[in-house]
Coordinates of C-alpha atoms and ligand atoms in Angstrom, one line a residue:
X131 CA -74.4 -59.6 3.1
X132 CA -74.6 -60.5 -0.5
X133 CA -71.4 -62.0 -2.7
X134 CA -71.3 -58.5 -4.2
X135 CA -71.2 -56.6 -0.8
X136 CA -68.8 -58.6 0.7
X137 CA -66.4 -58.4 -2.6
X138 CA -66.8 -54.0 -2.6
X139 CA -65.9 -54.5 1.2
X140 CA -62.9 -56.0 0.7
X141 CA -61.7 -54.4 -2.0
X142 CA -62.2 -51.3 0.4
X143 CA -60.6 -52.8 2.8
X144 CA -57.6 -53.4 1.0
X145 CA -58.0 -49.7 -1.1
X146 CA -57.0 -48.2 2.6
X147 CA -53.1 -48.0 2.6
X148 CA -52.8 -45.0 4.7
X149 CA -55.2 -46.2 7.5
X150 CA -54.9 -49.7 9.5
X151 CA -58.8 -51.5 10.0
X152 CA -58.7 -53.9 12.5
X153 CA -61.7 -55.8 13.3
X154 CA -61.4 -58.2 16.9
X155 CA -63.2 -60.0 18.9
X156 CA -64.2 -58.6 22.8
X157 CA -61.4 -60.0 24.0
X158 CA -59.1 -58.6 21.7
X159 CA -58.5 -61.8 19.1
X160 CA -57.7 -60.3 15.6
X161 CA -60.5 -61.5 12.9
X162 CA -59.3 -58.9 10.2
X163 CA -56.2 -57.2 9.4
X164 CA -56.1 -54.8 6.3
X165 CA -53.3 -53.9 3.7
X166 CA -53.0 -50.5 6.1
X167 CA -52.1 -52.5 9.1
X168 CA -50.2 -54.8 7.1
X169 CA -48.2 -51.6 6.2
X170 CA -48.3 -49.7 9.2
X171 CA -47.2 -52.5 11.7
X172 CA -45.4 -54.8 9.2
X173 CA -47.2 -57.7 10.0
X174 CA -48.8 -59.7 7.2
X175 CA -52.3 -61.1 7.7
X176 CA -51.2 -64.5 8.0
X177 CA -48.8 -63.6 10.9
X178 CA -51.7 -60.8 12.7
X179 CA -55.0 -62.9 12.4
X180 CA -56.0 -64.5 15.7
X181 CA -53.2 -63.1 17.9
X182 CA -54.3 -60.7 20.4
X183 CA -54.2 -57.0 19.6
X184 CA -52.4 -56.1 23.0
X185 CA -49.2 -57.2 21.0
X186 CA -49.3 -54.1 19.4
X187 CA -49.0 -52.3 23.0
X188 CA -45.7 -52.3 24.8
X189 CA -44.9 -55.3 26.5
X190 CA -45.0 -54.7 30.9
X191 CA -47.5 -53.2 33.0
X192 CA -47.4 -49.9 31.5
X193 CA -48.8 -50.9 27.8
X194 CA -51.1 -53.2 29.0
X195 CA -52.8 -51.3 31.6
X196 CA -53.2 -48.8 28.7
X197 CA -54.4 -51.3 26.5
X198 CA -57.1 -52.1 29.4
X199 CA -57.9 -49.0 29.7
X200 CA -58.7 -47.8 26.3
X201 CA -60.8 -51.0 25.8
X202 CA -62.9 -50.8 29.0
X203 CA -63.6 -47.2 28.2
X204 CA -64.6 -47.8 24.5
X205 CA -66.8 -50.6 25.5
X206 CA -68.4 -48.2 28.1
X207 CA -68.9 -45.2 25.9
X208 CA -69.5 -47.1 22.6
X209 CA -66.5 -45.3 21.1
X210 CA -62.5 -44.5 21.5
X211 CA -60.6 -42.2 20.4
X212 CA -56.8 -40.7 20.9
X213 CA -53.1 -41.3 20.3
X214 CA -51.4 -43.9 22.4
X215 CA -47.7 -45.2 21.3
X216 CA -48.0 -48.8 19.1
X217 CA -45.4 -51.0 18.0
X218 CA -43.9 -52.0 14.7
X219 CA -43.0 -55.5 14.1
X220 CA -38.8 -54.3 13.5
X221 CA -39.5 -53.1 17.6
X222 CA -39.9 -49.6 16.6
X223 CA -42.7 -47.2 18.4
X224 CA -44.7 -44.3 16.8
X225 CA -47.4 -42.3 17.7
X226 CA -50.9 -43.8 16.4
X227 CA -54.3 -42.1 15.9
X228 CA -57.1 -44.6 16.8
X229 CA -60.6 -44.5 16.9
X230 CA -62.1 -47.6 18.6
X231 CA -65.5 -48.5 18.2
X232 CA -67.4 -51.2 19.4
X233 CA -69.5 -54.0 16.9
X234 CA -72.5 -55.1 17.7
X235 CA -75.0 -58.0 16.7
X236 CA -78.0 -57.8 15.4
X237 CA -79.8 -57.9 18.9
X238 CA -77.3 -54.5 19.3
X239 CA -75.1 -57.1 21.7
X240 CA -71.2 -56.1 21.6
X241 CA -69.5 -58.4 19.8
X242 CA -66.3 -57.2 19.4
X243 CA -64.0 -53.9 18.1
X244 CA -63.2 -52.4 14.7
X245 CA -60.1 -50.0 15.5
X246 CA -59.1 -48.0 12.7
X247 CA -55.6 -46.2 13.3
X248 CA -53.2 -43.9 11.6
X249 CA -49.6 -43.7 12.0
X250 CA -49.1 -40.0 12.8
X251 CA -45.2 -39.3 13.2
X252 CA -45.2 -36.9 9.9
X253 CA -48.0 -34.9 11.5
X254 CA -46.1 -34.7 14.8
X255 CA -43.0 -33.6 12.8
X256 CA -44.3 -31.2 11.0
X257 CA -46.3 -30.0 14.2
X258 CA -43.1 -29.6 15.6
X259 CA -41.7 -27.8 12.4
X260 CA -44.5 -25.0 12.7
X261 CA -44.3 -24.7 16.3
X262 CA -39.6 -23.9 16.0
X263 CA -40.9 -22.0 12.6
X264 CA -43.1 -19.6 15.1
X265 CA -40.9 -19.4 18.0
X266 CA -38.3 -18.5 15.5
X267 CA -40.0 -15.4 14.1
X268 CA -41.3 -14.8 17.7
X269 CA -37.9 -14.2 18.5
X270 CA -37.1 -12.1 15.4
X271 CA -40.2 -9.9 16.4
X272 CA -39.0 -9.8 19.6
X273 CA -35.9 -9.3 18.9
X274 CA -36.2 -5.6 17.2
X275 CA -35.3 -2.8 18.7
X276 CA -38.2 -0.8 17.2
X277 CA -42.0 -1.5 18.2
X278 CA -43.7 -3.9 15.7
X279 CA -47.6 -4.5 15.5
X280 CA -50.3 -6.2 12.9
X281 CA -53.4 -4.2 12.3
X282 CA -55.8 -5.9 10.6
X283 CA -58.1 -4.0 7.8
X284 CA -60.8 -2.3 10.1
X285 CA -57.6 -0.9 12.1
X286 CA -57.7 -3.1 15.1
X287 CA -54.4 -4.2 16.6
X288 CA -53.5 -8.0 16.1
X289 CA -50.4 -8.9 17.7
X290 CA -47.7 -6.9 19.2
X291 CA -43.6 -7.2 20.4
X292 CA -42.4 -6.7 24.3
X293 CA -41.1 -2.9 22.3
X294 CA -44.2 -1.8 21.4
X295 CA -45.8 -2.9 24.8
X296 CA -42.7 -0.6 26.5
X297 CA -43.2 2.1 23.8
X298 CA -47.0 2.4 24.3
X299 CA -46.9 2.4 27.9
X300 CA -49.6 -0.4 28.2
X301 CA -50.1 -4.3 28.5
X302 CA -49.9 -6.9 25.6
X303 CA -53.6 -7.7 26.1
X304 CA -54.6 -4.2 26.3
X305 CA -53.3 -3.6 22.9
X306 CA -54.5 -6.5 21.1
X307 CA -57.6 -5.4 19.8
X308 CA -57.5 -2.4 20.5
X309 CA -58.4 0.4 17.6
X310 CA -55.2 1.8 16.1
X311 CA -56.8 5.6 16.4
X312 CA -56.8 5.6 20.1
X313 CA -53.2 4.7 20.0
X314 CA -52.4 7.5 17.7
X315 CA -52.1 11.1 17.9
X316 CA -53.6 12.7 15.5
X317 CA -56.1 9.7 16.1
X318 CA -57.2 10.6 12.2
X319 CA -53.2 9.4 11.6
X320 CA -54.3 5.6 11.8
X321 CA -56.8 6.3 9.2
X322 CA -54.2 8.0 6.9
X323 CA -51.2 5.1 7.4
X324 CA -53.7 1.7 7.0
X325 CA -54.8 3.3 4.0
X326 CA -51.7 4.8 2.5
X327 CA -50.2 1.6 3.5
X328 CA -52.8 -0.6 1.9
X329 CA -53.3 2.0 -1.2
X330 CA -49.4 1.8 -2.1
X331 CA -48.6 -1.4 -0.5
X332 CA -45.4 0.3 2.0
X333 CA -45.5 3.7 3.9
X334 CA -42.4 5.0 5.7
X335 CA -41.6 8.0 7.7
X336 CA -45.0 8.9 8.9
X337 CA -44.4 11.6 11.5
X338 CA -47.1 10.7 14.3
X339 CA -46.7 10.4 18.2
X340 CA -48.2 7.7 20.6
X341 CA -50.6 8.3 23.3
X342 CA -49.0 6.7 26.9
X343 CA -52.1 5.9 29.2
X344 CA -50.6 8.7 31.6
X345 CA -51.5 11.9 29.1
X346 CA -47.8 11.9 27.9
X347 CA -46.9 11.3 24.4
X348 CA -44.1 9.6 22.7
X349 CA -42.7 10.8 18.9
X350 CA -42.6 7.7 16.6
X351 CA -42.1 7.3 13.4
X352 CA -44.8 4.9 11.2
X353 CA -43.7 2.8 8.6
X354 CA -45.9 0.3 7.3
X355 CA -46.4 -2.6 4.6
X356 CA -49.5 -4.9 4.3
X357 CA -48.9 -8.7 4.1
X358 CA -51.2 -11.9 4.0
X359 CA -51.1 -15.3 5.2
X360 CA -51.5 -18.2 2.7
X361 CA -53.7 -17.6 -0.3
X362 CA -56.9 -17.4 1.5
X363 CA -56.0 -15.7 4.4
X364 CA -57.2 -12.2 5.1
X365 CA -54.7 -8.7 4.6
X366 CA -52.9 -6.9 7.2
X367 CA -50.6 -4.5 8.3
X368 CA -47.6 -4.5 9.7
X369 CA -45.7 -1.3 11.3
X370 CA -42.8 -0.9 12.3
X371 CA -42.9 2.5 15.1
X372 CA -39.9 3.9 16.0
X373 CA -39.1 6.2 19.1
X374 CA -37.6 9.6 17.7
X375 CA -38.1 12.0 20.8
X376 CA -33.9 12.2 20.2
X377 CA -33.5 11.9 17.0
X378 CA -36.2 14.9 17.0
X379 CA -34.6 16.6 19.8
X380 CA -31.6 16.9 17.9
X381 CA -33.0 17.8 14.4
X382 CA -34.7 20.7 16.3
X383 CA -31.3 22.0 17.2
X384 CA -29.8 21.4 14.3
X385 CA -32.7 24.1 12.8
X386 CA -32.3 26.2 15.2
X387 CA -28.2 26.2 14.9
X388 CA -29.2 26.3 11.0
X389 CA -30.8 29.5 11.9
X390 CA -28.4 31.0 14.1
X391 CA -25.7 30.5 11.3
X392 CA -27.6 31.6 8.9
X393 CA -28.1 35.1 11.0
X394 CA -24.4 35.1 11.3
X395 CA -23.8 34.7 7.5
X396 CA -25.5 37.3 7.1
X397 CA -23.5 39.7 9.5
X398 CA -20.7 38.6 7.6
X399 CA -21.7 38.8 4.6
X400 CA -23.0 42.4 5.4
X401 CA -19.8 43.4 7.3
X402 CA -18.0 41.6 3.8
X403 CA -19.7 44.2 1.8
X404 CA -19.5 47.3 4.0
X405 CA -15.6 46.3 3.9
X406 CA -15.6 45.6 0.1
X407 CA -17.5 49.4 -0.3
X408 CA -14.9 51.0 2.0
X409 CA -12.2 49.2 -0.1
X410 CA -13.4 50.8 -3.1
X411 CA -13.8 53.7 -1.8
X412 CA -10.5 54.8 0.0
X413 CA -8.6 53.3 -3.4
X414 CA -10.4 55.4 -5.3
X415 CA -9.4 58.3 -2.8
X416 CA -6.0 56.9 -3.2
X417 CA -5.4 56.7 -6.6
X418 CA -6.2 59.8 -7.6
X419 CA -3.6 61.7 -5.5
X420 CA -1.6 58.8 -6.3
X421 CA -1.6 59.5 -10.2
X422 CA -0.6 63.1 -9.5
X423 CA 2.6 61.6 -7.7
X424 CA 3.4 59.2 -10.1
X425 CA 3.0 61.4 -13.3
X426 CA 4.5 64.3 -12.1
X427 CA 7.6 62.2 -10.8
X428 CA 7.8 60.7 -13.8
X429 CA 7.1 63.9 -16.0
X430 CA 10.2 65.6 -14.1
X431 CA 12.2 62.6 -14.6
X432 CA 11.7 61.8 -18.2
X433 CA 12.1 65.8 -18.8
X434 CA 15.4 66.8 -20.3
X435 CA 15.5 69.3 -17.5
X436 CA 19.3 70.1 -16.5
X437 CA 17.8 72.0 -12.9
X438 CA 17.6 68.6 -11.4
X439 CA 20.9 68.0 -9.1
X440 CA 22.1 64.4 -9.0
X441 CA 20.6 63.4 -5.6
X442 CA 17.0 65.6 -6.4
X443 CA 17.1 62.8 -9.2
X444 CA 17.7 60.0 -6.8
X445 CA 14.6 61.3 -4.4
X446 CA 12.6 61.5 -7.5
X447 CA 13.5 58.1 -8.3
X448 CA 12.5 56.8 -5.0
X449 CA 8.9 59.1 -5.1
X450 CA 8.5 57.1 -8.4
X451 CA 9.1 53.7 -7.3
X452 CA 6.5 54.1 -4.2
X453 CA 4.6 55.2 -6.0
X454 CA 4.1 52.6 -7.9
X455 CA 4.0 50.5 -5.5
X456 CA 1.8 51.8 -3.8
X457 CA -0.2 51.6 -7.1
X458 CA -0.1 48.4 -7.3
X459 CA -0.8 47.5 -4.0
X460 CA -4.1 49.6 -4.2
X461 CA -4.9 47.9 -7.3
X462 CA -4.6 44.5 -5.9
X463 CA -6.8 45.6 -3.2
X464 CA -9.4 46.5 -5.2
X465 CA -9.0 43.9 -7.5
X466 CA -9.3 41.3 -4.6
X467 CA -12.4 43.2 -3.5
X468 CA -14.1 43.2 -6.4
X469 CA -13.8 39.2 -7.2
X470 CA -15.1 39.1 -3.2
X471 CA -18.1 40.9 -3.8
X472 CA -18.6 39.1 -7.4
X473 CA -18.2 42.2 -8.9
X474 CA -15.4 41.7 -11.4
X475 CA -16.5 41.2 -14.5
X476 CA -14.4 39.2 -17.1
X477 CA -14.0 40.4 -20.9
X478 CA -13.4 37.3 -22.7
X479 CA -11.5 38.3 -26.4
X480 CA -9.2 36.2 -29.2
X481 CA -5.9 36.8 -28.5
X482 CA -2.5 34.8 -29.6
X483 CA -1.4 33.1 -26.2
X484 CA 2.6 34.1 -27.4
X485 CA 2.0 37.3 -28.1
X486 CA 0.8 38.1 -24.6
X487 CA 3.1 36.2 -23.0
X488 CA 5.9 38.0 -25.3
X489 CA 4.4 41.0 -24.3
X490 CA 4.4 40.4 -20.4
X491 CA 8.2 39.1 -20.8
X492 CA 9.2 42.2 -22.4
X493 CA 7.8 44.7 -19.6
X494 CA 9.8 42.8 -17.1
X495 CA 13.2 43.1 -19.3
X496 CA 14.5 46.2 -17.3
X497 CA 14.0 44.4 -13.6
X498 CA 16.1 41.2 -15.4
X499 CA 18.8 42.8 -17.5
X500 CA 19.2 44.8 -13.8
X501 CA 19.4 41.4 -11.6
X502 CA 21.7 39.7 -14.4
X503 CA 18.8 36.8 -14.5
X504 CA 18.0 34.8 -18.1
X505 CA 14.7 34.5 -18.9
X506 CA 13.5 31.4 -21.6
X507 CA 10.3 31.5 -22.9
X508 CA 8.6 28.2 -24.9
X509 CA 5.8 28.4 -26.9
X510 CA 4.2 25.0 -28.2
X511 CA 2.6 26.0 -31.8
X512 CA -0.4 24.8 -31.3
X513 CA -1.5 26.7 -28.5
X514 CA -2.2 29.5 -30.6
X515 CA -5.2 31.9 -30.2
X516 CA -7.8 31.7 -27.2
X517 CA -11.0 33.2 -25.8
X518 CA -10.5 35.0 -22.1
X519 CA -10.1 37.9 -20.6
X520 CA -6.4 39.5 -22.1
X521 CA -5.8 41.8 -19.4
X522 CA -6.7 39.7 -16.6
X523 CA -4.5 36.8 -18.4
X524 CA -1.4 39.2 -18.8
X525 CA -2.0 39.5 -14.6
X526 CA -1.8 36.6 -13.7
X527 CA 1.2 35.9 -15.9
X528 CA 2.5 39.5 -14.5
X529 CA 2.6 38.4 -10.7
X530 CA 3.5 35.0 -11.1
X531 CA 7.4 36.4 -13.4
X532 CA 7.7 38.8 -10.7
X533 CA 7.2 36.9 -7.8
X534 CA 9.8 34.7 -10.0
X535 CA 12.4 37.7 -10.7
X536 CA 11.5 39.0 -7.3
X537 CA 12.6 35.6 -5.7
X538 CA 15.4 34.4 -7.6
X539 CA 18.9 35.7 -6.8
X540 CA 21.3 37.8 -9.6
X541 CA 22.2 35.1 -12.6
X542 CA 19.9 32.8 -12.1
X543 CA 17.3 32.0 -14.6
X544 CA 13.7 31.9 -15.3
X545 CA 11.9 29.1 -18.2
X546 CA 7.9 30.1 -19.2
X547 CA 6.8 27.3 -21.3
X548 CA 3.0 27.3 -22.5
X549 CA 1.9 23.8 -23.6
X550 CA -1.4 22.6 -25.1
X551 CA -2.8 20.4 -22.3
X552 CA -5.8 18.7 -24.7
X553 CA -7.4 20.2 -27.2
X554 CA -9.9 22.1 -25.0
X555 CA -6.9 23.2 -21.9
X556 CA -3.7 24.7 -21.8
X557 CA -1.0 25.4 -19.5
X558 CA 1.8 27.7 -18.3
X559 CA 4.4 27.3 -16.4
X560 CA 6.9 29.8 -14.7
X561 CA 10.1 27.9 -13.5
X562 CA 12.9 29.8 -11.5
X563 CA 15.9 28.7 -10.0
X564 CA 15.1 31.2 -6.8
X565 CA 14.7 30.4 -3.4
X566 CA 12.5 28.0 -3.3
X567 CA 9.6 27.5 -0.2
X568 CA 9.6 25.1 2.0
X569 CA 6.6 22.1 1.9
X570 CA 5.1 23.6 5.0
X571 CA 4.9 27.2 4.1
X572 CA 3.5 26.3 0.1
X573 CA -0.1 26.7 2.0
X574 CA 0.5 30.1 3.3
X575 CA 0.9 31.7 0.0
X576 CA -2.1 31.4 -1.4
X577 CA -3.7 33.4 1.5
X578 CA -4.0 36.7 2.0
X579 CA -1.5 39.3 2.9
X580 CA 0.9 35.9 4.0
X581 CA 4.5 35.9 3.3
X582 CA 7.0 33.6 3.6
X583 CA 9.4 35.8 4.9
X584 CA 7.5 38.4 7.3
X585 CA 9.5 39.4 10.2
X586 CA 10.8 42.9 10.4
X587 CA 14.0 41.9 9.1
X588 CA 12.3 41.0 5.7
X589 CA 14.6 41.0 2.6
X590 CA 11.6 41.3 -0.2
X591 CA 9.6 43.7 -0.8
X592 CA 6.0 42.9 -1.4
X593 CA 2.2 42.6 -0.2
X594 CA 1.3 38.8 0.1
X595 CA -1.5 40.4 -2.2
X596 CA -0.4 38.9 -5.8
X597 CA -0.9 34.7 -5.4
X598 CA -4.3 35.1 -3.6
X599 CA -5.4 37.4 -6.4
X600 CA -4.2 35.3 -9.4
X601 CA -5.2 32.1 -7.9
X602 CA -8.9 33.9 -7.5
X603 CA -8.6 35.2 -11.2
X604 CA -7.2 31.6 -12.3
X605 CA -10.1 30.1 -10.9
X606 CA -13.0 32.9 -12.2
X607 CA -11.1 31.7 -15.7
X608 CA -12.2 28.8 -15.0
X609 CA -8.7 26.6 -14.5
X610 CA -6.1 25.9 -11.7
X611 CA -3.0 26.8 -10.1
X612 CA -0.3 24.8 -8.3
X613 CA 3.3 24.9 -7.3
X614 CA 5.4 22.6 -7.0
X615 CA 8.8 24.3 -5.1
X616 CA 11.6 23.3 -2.7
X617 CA 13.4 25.1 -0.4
X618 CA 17.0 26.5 -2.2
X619 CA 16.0 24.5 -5.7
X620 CA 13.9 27.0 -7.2
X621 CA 9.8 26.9 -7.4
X622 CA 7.2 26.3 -10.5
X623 CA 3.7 27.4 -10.9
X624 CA 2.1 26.4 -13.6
X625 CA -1.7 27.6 -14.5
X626 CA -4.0 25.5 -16.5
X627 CA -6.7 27.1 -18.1
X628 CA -9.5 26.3 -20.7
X629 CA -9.2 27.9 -24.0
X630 CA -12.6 29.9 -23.9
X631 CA -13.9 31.4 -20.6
X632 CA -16.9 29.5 -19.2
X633 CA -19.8 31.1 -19.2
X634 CA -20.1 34.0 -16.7
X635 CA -22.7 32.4 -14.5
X636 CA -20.4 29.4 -13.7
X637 CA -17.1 32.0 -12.6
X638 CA -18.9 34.4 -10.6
X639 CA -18.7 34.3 -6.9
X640 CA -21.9 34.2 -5.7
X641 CA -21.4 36.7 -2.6
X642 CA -23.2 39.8 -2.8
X643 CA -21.1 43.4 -2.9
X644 CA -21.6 46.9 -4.3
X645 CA -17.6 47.4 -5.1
X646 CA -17.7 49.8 -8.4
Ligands
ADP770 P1 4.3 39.1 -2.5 O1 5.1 38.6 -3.6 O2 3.7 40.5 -2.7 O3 4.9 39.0 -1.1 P2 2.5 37.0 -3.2 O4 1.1 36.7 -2.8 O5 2.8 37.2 -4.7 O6 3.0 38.2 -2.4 O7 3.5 35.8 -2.7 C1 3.3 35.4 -1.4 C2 4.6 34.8 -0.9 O8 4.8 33.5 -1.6 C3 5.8 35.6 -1.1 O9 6.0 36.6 -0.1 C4 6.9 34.5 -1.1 O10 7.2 34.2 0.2 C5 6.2 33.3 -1.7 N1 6.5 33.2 -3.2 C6 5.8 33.6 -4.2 N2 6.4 33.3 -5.4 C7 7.6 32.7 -5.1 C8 8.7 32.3 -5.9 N3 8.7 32.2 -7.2 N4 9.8 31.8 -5.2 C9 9.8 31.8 -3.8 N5 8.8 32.3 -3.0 C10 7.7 32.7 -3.6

């Protein structure tokens, strides 16, 4: 060996930090000793060179028999290689990589060993690593309650979960690589999901069943994304296929009660309308006698006519009053009907809020100055004019004063007090001192043909007609009603409304009718 190949040597020798080169003689007598093993074992030259390697062994029979054995085998075969556990010089053990190879002489004589090791504890550890890293998502695949697979891109099954192999019907090995199409019915379903799924990266909700070995087949739903392993490694796709024979099951009823319901709605609805039509048509039978009654009583009444006796009066009085009654009640009827069938139609106009209210106050006067009640009205200024229905306003202002006169004993008093609520809203409220309903009984009213006071014995006189039909008209208006009331201290309603109607298409009730 030349000056020059002996200097490249050893400056290779000592390049090798990560590997130890150890050169000995047959017997095992270090001759060289690198900056690797220097490192490795934490011997330096001087302390290595000319020992025997078997101190790197474990002391006892145990390490040296090893050492034996690896020696006798690599002078045998030429060669050595494996992992065996070496010392350090702190008394320390790791695992070592070694490949021992016999040196010849020239006349191809052995003359000795070169072992080159590694120490290979950070590969073991991260060995280790990988191997808790993929029992850990073993166990999260495992773990699911759904079936999980990989399909790789021709649509061969890569790896499947314990729930798929239950779903499926068939073994773990008789999945893996297996087509997805004959897993799948429709088989042309595989097709579509790896391709949707690869197209738009996810799927979900694919509606597709599984074929069990036996002929049966199980409902799943397919939902898929594609993933890839390190930079390199190829795409796949992983599903996720869940069991919905239930979850169909009961969507299917569901339908099918959707179905039945909506059959029954429309019984009702038609039954609603036939009773809406008769409605109309028996008040309109009614009213006309009706008017006769009413005029006629009234004409004879109002008459200066001296051939009416006292008590002829009296009746006459009394064929008045029903009458009107009676009038009314027909009229709420209808009314009712028509805002069922979405019939009533609303005529919005500009009107001054106080001069309808002024106006509804004063048509009551006679039923207060009779009952010896006050009545206090309050008008804020800048209320002013608005854009509804007039008529249907001066209603709903009508039946709430007199339910209020109707229901508040002789001197008490009654306080309407109309407030701008914002600039769009307004309010008015109808405060008496009456009787008062009790908590329970304050969701009654609002239904029909409910009174308070029902029995036989009943002391007022009405239909349980009037709150349903104003809080219906309240709400067509587009605004509110509620009460606030207690039992012997009086009750107030109080009706917010906007100041312009909403648009009809927003009010109207969308139920069908033929009321005229
Ligand atoms: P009616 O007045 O024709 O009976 P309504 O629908 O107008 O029917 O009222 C329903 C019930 O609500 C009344 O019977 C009464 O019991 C109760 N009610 C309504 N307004 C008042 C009020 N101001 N004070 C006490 N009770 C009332």
């Amino acid at each position: 060996m030349s000056a020059d190949q002996a200097f490249l040597l050893a400056t290779i020798l000592d390049a090798s930090t990560e590997y130890s080169i150890v050169a000995t003689e047959l017997d095992g007598t270090i001759l060289l000793w690198n900056e690797g093993a220097r490192r490795i074992y934490g011997y330096p030259a001087r302390e290595a060179l000319g020992r025997n390697i078997r101190f790197l062994h474990f002391p006892g029979d145990a390490g040296q028999l090893e050492f034996d054995r690896i020696f006798a085998e690599a002078l045998e075969r030429d060669r050595w290689e494996g992992v065996v556990m070496r010392l350090r010089r702190d008394g320390s053990s790791f695992p070592c990589r070694i490949v021992l190879t016999v040196r010849k002489d020239g006349t191809g004589r052995p003359g000795g060993f070169l072992s080159i090791s590694k120490d290979i504890s950070d590969e073991i550890l991260i060995h280790e690593r990988l191997k808790d890293t993929e029992a850990y998502n073993r166990i999260l695949i495992e773990s699911a309650t759904d079936g999980i697979m990989t399909i790789d891109l021709d649509g061969r099954i890569t790896d499947v979960n314990q729930e798929m192999v239950s779903l499926s019907g068939r073994t773990r090995d008789g999945l893996i690589g297996q087509p997805l199409r004959e897993l799948l019915v429709p088989s042309s379903g595989a097709n579509e999901a790896i391709s949707r799924a690869i197209r738009d990266g996810r799927l979900s909700d694919l509606e597709l069943a599984l074929q069990r070995p036996g002929g049966e087949t199980v409902d799943v739903s397919f939902d898929a994304t594609t993933f890839q392993v390190g930079r390199d490694g190829a795409k796949q796709v992983i599903a996720n296929v869940r069991d919905v024979t239930d979850a169909k099951r009961l969507r299917d009823q569901l339908a099918q009660r959707n179905r039945e319901l909506e059959v029954q709605n429309q019984r009702v609805e038609q039954a609603n309308q036939m009773k809406s039509e008769f409605l109309a048509g028996i008040s309109h039978e009614l009213r006309t006698p009706l008017n006769s009654i009413i005029g006629f009583s009234d004409f004879l009444l109002t008459a200066e006519d001296d051939r009416l006796a006292p008590d002829q009066r009296e009746y006459l009085t009394d064929i008045l009053n029903s009458g009107n009654h009676l009038l009314r009640l027909i009229n709420d009827i209808l009314d009712l009907a028509k805002v069922e069938s979405g019939k009533l139609e609303l005529a919005p106009t500009s009107f001054l809020v106080g001069a309808a209210v002024e106006e509804v106050c004063s048509s009551l006067r006679p039923q207060l100055a009779s009952r010896h009640l006050a009545l206090h009205t309050e008008l804020s200024a800048d209320v002013g004019y608005v854009l509804l229905d007039v008529g249907r306003f001066k209603q709903i202002l009508y039946n709430l004063l007199s339910n209020a006169v109707k229901f508040t004993p002789e001197h008490g008093s009654i306080h309407v007090q109309v407030r701008a609520h914002n600039p769009a809203r307004f309010s008015v409220e109808v405060r008496d001192t009456g009787i008062g309903i009790a908590r329970q009984d304050i969701p009654r009213i609002f239904r029909e043909f409910e009174q308070v006071d029902s029995g036989p014995a009943r002391k007022y006189q009405g239909t349980g007609l009037g709150l349903p039909l104003t809080q219906k008209l309240v709400g067509m208006m587009g605004g509110t009603i509620d009460v606030e009331s207690e039992l012997g201290h009086g009750s107030t309603f109080t009706v917010q409304l906007p100041r312009e109607a909403p648009r009809r298409t927003e009010t109207l009730p969308s139920r069908r009718g033929s009321v005229a």
